[in-house]
Short mmCIF file of C-alpha atoms and ligand atoms in Angstrom, two decimals:
data_model
loop_
_atom_site.label_atom_id
_atom_site.label_comp_id
_atom_site.label_asym_id
_atom_site.label_seq_id
_atom_site.Cartn_x
_atom_site.Cartn_y
_atom_site.Cartn_z
CA MET K 153 80.29 9.83 87.33
CA THR K 154 77.77 8.44 84.82
CA GLU K 155 74.99 9.88 87.03
CA PHE K 156 76.07 13.50 86.58
CA LEU K 157 78.57 13.82 83.71
CA PRO K 158 75.98 13.34 80.94
CA LYS K 159 73.91 16.12 82.56
CA ALA K 160 77.04 18.33 82.55
CA LYS K 161 77.64 17.81 78.86
CA ALA K 162 73.96 18.41 77.96
CA GLY K 163 73.70 21.44 80.25
CA LYS K 164 77.04 22.98 79.25
CA PHE K 165 78.59 23.01 82.67
CA ALA K 166 81.52 21.11 84.14
CA VAL K 167 81.88 19.08 87.31
CA GLY K 168 85.08 19.70 89.24
CA GLN K 169 87.50 16.98 90.22
CA PHE K 170 89.22 18.24 93.36
CA ASN K 171 92.11 16.18 94.54
CA MET K 172 91.95 14.75 98.02
CA ASN K 173 95.36 14.83 99.67
CA ASN K 174 94.33 14.53 103.33
CA LEU K 175 91.32 14.98 105.59
CA GLU K 176 91.39 18.79 105.39
CA PHE K 177 91.09 18.63 101.61
CA ALA K 178 88.22 16.16 101.83
CA LYS K 179 86.36 18.32 104.38
CA ALA K 180 86.97 21.52 102.42
CA ILE K 181 85.69 20.01 99.16
CA THR K 182 82.61 18.58 100.89
CA GLU K 183 81.79 21.84 102.68
CA ALA K 184 82.10 23.73 99.41
CA GLY K 185 79.88 21.21 97.66
CA MET K 186 77.25 21.52 100.35
CA ALA K 187 77.31 25.31 100.32
CA GLU K 188 77.05 25.39 96.53
CA GLN K 189 74.76 22.33 96.21
CA SER K 190 77.16 21.07 93.58
CA PRO K 191 78.13 17.58 92.48
CA PHE K 192 81.90 16.94 92.73
CA ILE K 193 84.55 14.32 92.24
CA PHE K 194 87.22 13.41 94.77
CA GLY K 195 90.35 12.74 92.72
CA VAL K 196 92.95 10.54 94.38
CA SER K 197 96.36 10.07 92.81
CA GLU K 198 98.45 6.97 93.45
CA GLY K 199 100.78 9.19 95.54
CA ALA K 200 97.86 10.40 97.66
CA LEU K 201 96.62 6.81 98.03
CA LYS K 202 99.99 5.76 99.43
CA TYR K 203 99.95 8.75 101.75
CA MET K 204 96.40 8.34 103.11
CA GLY K 205 95.92 4.58 102.80
CA ILE K 206 93.18 3.13 100.58
CA GLU K 207 90.79 2.16 103.45
CA TYR K 208 91.00 5.62 105.06
CA THR K 209 90.41 7.24 101.66
CA VAL K 210 87.25 5.23 100.97
CA ALA K 211 85.94 5.71 104.50
CA ILE K 212 86.42 9.50 104.28
CA ALA K 213 84.66 9.64 100.90
CA LYS K 214 81.78 7.54 102.23
CA ALA K 215 81.40 9.83 105.22
CA ALA K 216 81.40 12.84 102.88
CA ALA K 217 78.72 11.27 100.65
CA GLU K 218 76.54 10.42 103.65
CA GLU K 219 76.91 13.80 105.34
CA SER K 220 76.34 15.83 102.19
CA GLY K 221 73.76 13.74 100.36
CA LEU K 222 75.33 15.09 97.16
CA PRO K 223 76.06 13.14 94.01
CA ILE K 224 79.79 12.61 94.35
CA ALA K 225 82.35 10.21 92.86
CA LEU K 226 85.54 8.77 94.34
CA HIS K 227 87.88 8.60 91.37
CA LEU K 228 91.41 7.23 90.93
CA ASP K 229 93.47 9.94 89.22
CA HIS K 230 96.05 8.82 86.61
CA GLY K 231 95.87 5.13 87.44
CA SER K 232 98.95 3.46 86.01
CA SER K 233 97.83 -0.17 85.71
CA PHE K 234 94.87 -2.55 85.55
CA GLU K 235 95.94 -3.86 88.98
CA VAL K 236 95.77 -0.47 90.70
CA ALA K 237 92.40 0.22 89.11
CA MET K 238 91.01 -3.13 90.35
CA LYS K 239 92.44 -2.57 93.80
CA CYS K 240 90.61 0.75 94.02
CA ILE K 241 87.34 -0.68 92.71
CA ARG K 242 87.56 -3.52 95.21
CA ALA K 243 88.06 -1.02 98.02
CA GLY K 244 84.98 1.01 97.04
CA PHE K 245 86.03 3.60 94.42
CA THR K 246 83.14 4.48 92.12
CA SER K 247 85.34 5.63 89.24
CA VAL K 248 88.86 5.14 87.89
CA MET K 249 91.14 6.78 85.43
CA PHE K 250 93.42 4.59 83.44
CA ASP K 251 96.23 6.76 82.05
CA GLY K 252 97.82 4.91 79.15
CA SER K 253 98.78 8.13 77.40
CA HIS K 254 102.50 7.26 77.38
CA TYR K 255 101.85 4.06 75.41
CA PRO K 256 101.50 3.90 71.66
CA LEU K 257 97.86 4.40 70.62
CA GLU K 258 97.10 0.71 69.93
CA GLU K 259 98.46 -0.30 73.29
CA ASN K 260 96.65 2.50 75.11
CA ILE K 261 93.39 1.39 73.47
CA ARG K 262 94.02 -2.29 74.36
CA LEU K 263 94.85 -1.61 78.00
CA THR K 264 92.06 0.95 78.50
CA LYS K 265 89.54 -1.49 77.02
CA GLU K 266 90.51 -4.10 79.60
CA VAL K 267 89.91 -1.61 82.47
CA VAL K 268 86.59 -0.47 80.93
CA LYS K 269 85.33 -4.04 80.58
CA ALA K 270 86.06 -4.95 84.20
CA ALA K 271 85.01 -1.57 85.66
CA HIS K 272 81.70 -1.42 83.79
CA ALA K 273 80.86 -4.92 84.95
CA MET K 274 81.04 -3.54 88.48
CA GLY K 275 79.15 -0.32 87.75
CA VAL K 276 82.30 1.83 87.93
CA SER K 277 83.02 4.63 85.41
CA VAL K 278 86.29 5.05 83.55
CA GLU K 279 88.31 8.01 82.26
CA GLY K 280 90.91 7.53 79.58
CA GLU K 281 93.69 9.82 78.38
CA LEU K 282 95.13 10.66 75.03
CA GLY K 283 98.04 12.97 74.15
CA THR K 284 100.54 13.96 76.77
CA ILE K 285 99.73 16.56 79.39
CA GLY K 286 102.84 18.49 80.57
CA GLY K 287 103.88 19.50 84.07
CA VAL K 288 104.37 17.74 87.36
CA GLU K 289 101.86 15.82 89.48
CA ASP K 290 103.09 13.55 92.27
CA ASP K 291 105.39 10.98 90.71
CA ILE K 292 104.42 11.84 87.13
CA SER K 293 106.58 14.48 85.47
CA VAL K 294 106.34 15.42 81.81
CA ASP K 295 108.82 17.88 80.30
CA GLU K 296 107.25 20.74 78.27
CA ALA K 297 109.12 19.47 75.20
CA ASP K 298 107.54 16.03 75.55
CA ALA K 299 103.99 17.33 76.02
CA ALA K 300 101.99 16.45 72.91
CA LEU K 301 98.52 17.61 71.89
CA ALA K 302 95.91 14.96 71.22
CA LYS K 303 94.98 14.33 67.58
CA PRO K 304 91.21 14.63 67.14
CA GLU K 305 90.83 11.63 64.83
CA GLU K 306 92.81 9.44 67.28
CA ALA K 307 90.68 10.70 70.20
CA ILE K 308 87.48 9.81 68.35
CA ARG K 309 88.79 6.34 67.49
CA PHE K 310 89.99 5.89 71.11
CA TYR K 311 86.49 6.64 72.41
CA GLU K 312 84.78 4.37 69.88
CA GLU K 313 87.03 1.42 70.66
CA THR K 314 87.30 1.77 74.42
CA GLY K 315 83.86 3.06 75.48
CA VAL K 316 85.26 5.28 78.24
CA ASP K 317 82.79 7.48 80.16
CA CYS K 318 84.87 10.64 79.78
CA LEU K 319 88.05 11.41 77.91
CA ALA K 320 91.02 13.51 78.95
CA ILE K 321 92.83 14.97 75.94
CA ALA K 322 95.96 17.10 75.95
CA VAL K 323 94.87 20.51 74.63
CA GLY K 324 97.51 22.82 76.05
CA THR K 325 96.96 22.82 79.80
CA ALA K 326 99.60 21.42 82.23
CA HIS K 327 99.68 20.05 85.78
CA GLY K 328 101.05 22.46 88.38
CA MET K 329 101.61 26.21 88.14
CA TYR K 330 101.93 27.90 84.78
CA LYS K 331 105.06 29.88 83.95
CA GLY K 332 103.57 31.72 81.00
CA GLU K 333 100.18 32.14 79.39
CA VAL K 334 98.04 29.01 78.85
CA LYS K 335 97.11 28.43 75.22
CA ILE K 336 94.15 26.07 74.98
CA ARG K 337 93.27 24.49 71.66
CA TYR K 338 89.51 25.00 71.76
CA ASP K 339 89.27 23.73 68.19
CA ILE K 340 90.53 20.31 69.25
CA ILE K 341 88.06 20.17 72.16
CA GLU K 342 85.18 21.18 69.90
CA GLN K 343 86.05 18.73 67.14
CA VAL K 344 86.27 15.77 69.54
CA ALA K 345 83.29 16.82 71.72
CA LYS K 346 81.02 17.05 68.66
CA ALA K 347 81.96 13.56 67.51
CA ILE K 348 81.62 11.65 70.83
CA PRO K 349 78.74 11.58 73.33
CA VAL K 350 80.84 11.75 76.53
CA PRO K 351 82.43 14.86 77.98
CA ILE K 352 86.03 15.97 77.53
CA VAL K 353 88.15 16.25 80.70
CA LEU K 354 90.46 19.22 81.23
CA HIS K 355 93.45 18.39 83.41
CA GLY K 356 95.65 21.09 84.91
CA GLY K 357 92.74 23.37 85.81
CA SER K 358 94.80 25.46 88.29
CA GLY K 359 95.85 28.89 87.05
CA VAL K 360 93.71 28.80 83.90
CA PRO K 361 91.99 32.20 83.48
CA ASP K 362 88.21 32.23 84.05
CA GLU K 363 87.48 33.26 80.49
CA SER K 364 89.47 30.30 79.13
CA ILE K 365 87.58 27.93 81.44
CA ARG K 366 84.25 29.31 80.18
CA ARG K 367 85.34 28.87 76.55
CA ALA K 368 86.58 25.31 77.20
CA ILE K 369 83.21 24.37 78.77
CA GLU K 370 81.37 25.95 75.83
CA ALA K 371 83.55 23.84 73.50
CA GLY K 372 82.66 20.57 75.26
CA VAL K 373 84.61 20.16 78.50
CA GLY K 374 82.45 18.57 81.22
CA LYS K 375 84.99 17.68 83.92
CA ILE K 376 87.80 19.90 85.14
CA ASN K 377 90.61 18.78 87.46
CA VAL K 378 92.00 21.15 90.12
CA ASN K 379 94.68 20.34 92.62
CA THR K 380 97.53 22.88 92.74
CA GLU K 381 95.35 25.91 93.54
CA ASN K 382 94.09 24.13 96.66
CA GLN K 383 97.60 23.06 97.64
CA VAL K 384 98.80 26.67 97.32
CA ALA K 385 95.84 28.06 99.30
CA CYS K 386 96.42 25.47 102.04
CA THR K 387 100.15 26.06 102.30
CA ASN K 388 99.89 29.87 102.11
CA ALA K 389 97.40 29.92 104.99
CA ILE K 390 99.65 27.73 107.14
CA ARG K 391 102.77 29.77 106.24
CA GLU K 392 101.03 33.01 107.17
CA ILE K 393 99.81 31.73 110.56
CA LEU K 394 103.13 30.14 111.53
CA GLY K 395 105.04 33.18 110.27
CA LYS K 396 103.02 35.50 112.48
CA ASP K 397 103.08 33.37 115.61
CA ALA K 398 106.02 31.17 116.53
CA LYS K 399 104.22 29.93 119.65
CA VAL K 400 101.40 28.04 117.85
CA TYR K 401 101.65 24.30 118.46
CA ASP K 402 98.06 23.04 118.07
CA PRO K 403 97.77 21.86 114.40
CA ARG K 404 94.04 22.68 114.41
CA LYS K 405 94.97 26.35 114.80
CA TYR K 406 96.58 26.39 111.34
CA LEU K 407 94.88 23.43 109.63
CA GLY K 408 91.42 24.92 110.30
CA PRO K 409 92.18 28.19 108.47
CA ALA K 410 93.99 26.19 105.74
CA LYS K 411 90.82 24.15 105.19
CA GLN K 412 88.75 27.36 105.11
CA ALA K 413 91.05 28.84 102.44
CA MET K 414 90.42 25.72 100.31
CA VAL K 415 86.65 25.99 100.82
CA GLU K 416 86.80 29.45 99.21
CA VAL K 417 88.87 28.15 96.25
CA VAL K 418 86.53 25.20 95.60
CA ARG K 419 83.33 27.29 95.90
CA GLU K 420 84.67 29.76 93.40
CA LYS K 421 85.54 26.97 90.97
CA MET K 422 82.10 25.39 91.35
CA ARG K 423 80.47 28.71 90.48
CA LEU K 424 82.83 29.25 87.56
CA PHE K 425 82.27 25.75 86.22
CA GLY K 426 78.50 26.22 86.45
CA SER K 427 78.00 23.17 88.68
CA SER K 428 76.47 25.17 91.57
CA LYS K 429 72.83 24.16 92.26
CA GLN K 430 73.18 21.22 89.89
CA ALA K 431 73.17 18.55 92.62
P1 LIG D 99 96.44 21.07 88.67
O1 LIG D 99 97.25 20.60 89.82
O2 LIG D 99 97.26 21.85 87.65
O3 LIG D 99 95.21 21.80 89.07
O4 LIG D 99 95.96 19.76 87.88
C1 LIG D 99 95.21 18.79 88.54
C2 LIG D 99 94.97 17.60 87.67
O5 LIG D 99 94.89 17.68 86.47
C3 LIG D 99 94.79 16.30 88.34
O6 LIG D 99 94.76 15.24 87.44
#
């Protein structure tokens, strides 16, 4: 990510992290990237890793990089331990997130630093997280009441002590679908982004209105994570086809259109994030 994230921060655009959940997701994201000539990040959660298998995941990402020729990253999403991060790096991931946000600050800094030291020695970038992002993603579930915004002074100290390549801070977004209106604290983004050289990461990008995304990028967000909107597009397409025709049995007949629905979602996000033609 160090090849393209600094450009994103300087050029006031954001690179999308689109989660890879299976082959159709990977193909959809790659096709969208090629059509838009946009850099992108494959995000892979620990749940998705278990589902796809680490070797398959890396092989798919390599094939996507070779076919597209685009600057792309294969990134562990919400890595829970040093061991998982190392396992991914050894398998061929080019980037890892270590999510120590549920630890006290000192412990989060200590653990993140260990990952950064090892990852950087192998040319792999690292994302850290501060504050608690609400919502549900795979095995991680955070109640609204437990979601806590990041404190700017802590975020700045976290960056200075860990040396992460990008920093996810809780600023009001949540994983999964929103029940009400999203209230993003642009002031927190701006304060932290001004004080540190690396971009801020916005998790929970699904369902955030376009105008809010634009304002967040303007304030200093350079990486935006999107998963749920692709999952919904995929599932809706399959539901529609199977609902209309009970005789379909060839999975390609519904997985093809499901993939195409995701291509449209990802292309729109790339245009919104300003990453189109930035490859
Ligand atoms: P959404 O599923 O809300 O888009 O969030 C994705 C995400 O933040 C992955 O880390």
